[in-house]
Amino acid sequence: MRNLFVTTVALSSVVLTLADGKGKGKGKNNDRIRTIYKDVVIIGGGASGSYSAVRLREDYNVSVVVIEKNSNLGGHVNTFIDPATGRGFDCGVQNWIELGGARAFFERFGVEMQPNVRSTFETVSVDFTNGQQLTNYSPPSAADRTAALQRYVAVAESFLPILEPGWWTFPQPQDIPPDLLLPFQDFVSKHNLTAAVPTFHATTGFGIHDMLGHLSVWFMRSFNVNLARVLLGAETSIVPISRKNQDLYDRILTSLGPDALTSTTVTSTEERSSRKGVTLIVRNSLTGIRTKIVAKRLLYTPIPSEANTSPLDLDREEKSTLSQFDYSASYVGVVSHPSLPLNKSLVNTPISAQPANWPEAIPQYPYNTRFENYANSSYFRIIAVGDQTFTAAQAKKVIEDSFDKLVEGGVVNRTSPPERLTFHKFEPHGLVSAYVGKEKLEGGFIQRLNGLQGRRGTWYTGASWGVHLSTSLWIFTDTVLERLVADLWG
């Protein structure tokens, strides 16, 4: 990982002013508004935002403030801590691929890492729509799966220069490789990847609500070459020795101190331009206290949905470009029930996948992917997936309904009296896996997206601009930060 330093002194002062001249002398939280001056304001404290804050502040000597709507940093990490034992159970991010300076970044915060060891639980294939166990289903053999993954790597490697670390060198519409514009199901058929389809889906494909129907270019940003190499044993994935993936982000939050404003959202934008900088009004959802942030540049990291970007006073070009994205939606959690079988993973597999129709092994959305037991515990991981209209309430119902079907089908024993599934943690990842269709790509969408970088004093990173995996995102983020800093001091 690069370790660049900028010697310019960063501005980091805070003053108190009256808010719009109103409420003078009343002494209420909303009457007075503090003003924070920073070099860069970062919206979002997930993987990209937290990493950016550390790199800018510690390695570039740039003053920052992070605006994060949740009470903690980390985004989709989602670690559940068993209150009785203190043991951590990660229901979001499972591990990190050891790329670039990933291990060194963890060690910077005293988080010791070790190679990830995957669980080897028995997999039970069950159709969650009717609770019927598949007794005649033959998953791909290890040899067939490995060969298919190797073929995938051989093909996907040729696209690395235009897909990673970001969109910077993506070709003009007329030069986009035809394979990238194929629906993934056609890409699978063309390159004889069918034996890898269950692995694609079980690993990251559940983050896309219609994996086989999406263009292959979007699939490759969810399941990239590095991930395939990990599954082939050619690269390593790592986890904290503590088995608590949240540890890194908790320590980043402590390190940032007052430079991280959690439980806070942007309510309005007073200024956003390259010449005058950025002025935002933010509000703490717990205290109601508002803060004015004056910064030279803005780094935006969340999904650029209409709801997320509405306070930013987007101009016509920004709106017309970002509004073209469509999304999937996902929800993760930790559940338990006395009848769920220990040391097993109940995987949602349609009956039509029998006997070896592997592309049919992917359920129709919305669906719950699995009940996956955590080793040496009574807890199970769940993941519900749908399109961008899929709500948290619908996701919870899908999960509960799938459990009821397992009981009806006899896969899970009925208790007397009947007991409901217990949710110990339920986290809305919300909109994920941004994508557009073939026509928009051929209409120059990526070029327009790239054109937003640096526009009106605003730079972008995050999964909508890079590979969805955390350490790959950090590598892409490094390229954005280099450009941002050059713009900041240029």
Coordinates of N, CA, C and O in Angstrom, one line a residue, residues 8-9 67 74 82 85 103-104 136 195 214 224 281 369 372 386 484:
T8 N 1.2 20.1 3.2 CA 0.4 21.2 3.5 C -0.3 21.1 4.8 O -0.8 20.1 5.1
V9 N -0.4 22.2 5.6 CA -1.0 22.1 6.9 C -2.5 22.1 6.6 O -3.1 22.9 5.9
I67 N -19.4 11.6 7.9 CA -20.8 11.7 8.2 C -21.4 10.3 8.0 O -21.4 9.8 6.9
G74 N -18.5 0.9 9.5 CA -18.3 -0.5 9.0 C -19.3 -0.9 8.0 O -19.1 -1.9 7.3
D82 N -22.7 -12.4 20.9 CA -23.5 -13.2 21.8 C -23.4 -12.5 23.2 O -22.3 -12.5 23.8
T85 N -21.7 -15.0 25.8 CA -20.3 -15.5 25.7 C -19.4 -14.5 25.2 O -18.1 -14.6 25.3
R103 N -3.6 -6.6 4.9 CA -3.2 -7.0 6.2 C -2.5 -5.9 7.0 O -2.7 -5.7 8.2
A104 N -1.7 -5.1 6.4 CA -1.0 -4.0 7.0 C -2.0 -3.0 7.5 O -1.8 -2.3 8.6
N136 N -32.8 -36.2 -4.9 CA -32.2 -36.7 -6.2 C -31.3 -35.6 -6.8 O -31.1 -35.6 -8.1
A195 N -20.9 -25.8 -14.3 CA -20.6 -26.5 -13.0 C -20.2 -25.5 -11.9 O -20.1 -25.9 -10.8
H214 N -28.5 -10.8 -15.2 CA -27.7 -9.6 -15.2 C -26.6 -9.7 -16.3 O -26.2 -10.8 -16.6
N224 N -15.3 -11.4 -8.6 CA -14.2 -11.0 -9.5 C -13.1 -12.1 -9.5 O -13.2 -13.2 -8.9
I281 N -25.2 21.1 5.7 CA -25.9 21.1 7.0 C -26.2 19.6 7.4 O -26.8 18.9 6.6
T369 N -31.8 -17.2 1.2 CA -30.8 -18.0 0.6 C -30.6 -19.3 1.4 O -30.3 -20.4 0.8
E372 N -27.8 -21.1 7.7 CA -26.4 -21.6 7.8 C -25.9 -21.6 9.2 O -25.8 -20.5 9.8
G386 N -33.9 -9.5 -2.9 CA -35.0 -9.1 -3.8 C -34.5 -8.0 -4.7 O -33.4 -7.5 -4.7
L484 N -8.3 13.0 -5.9 CA -8.9 14.0 -5.0 C -7.8 14.9 -4.4 O -8.0 16.1 -4.4

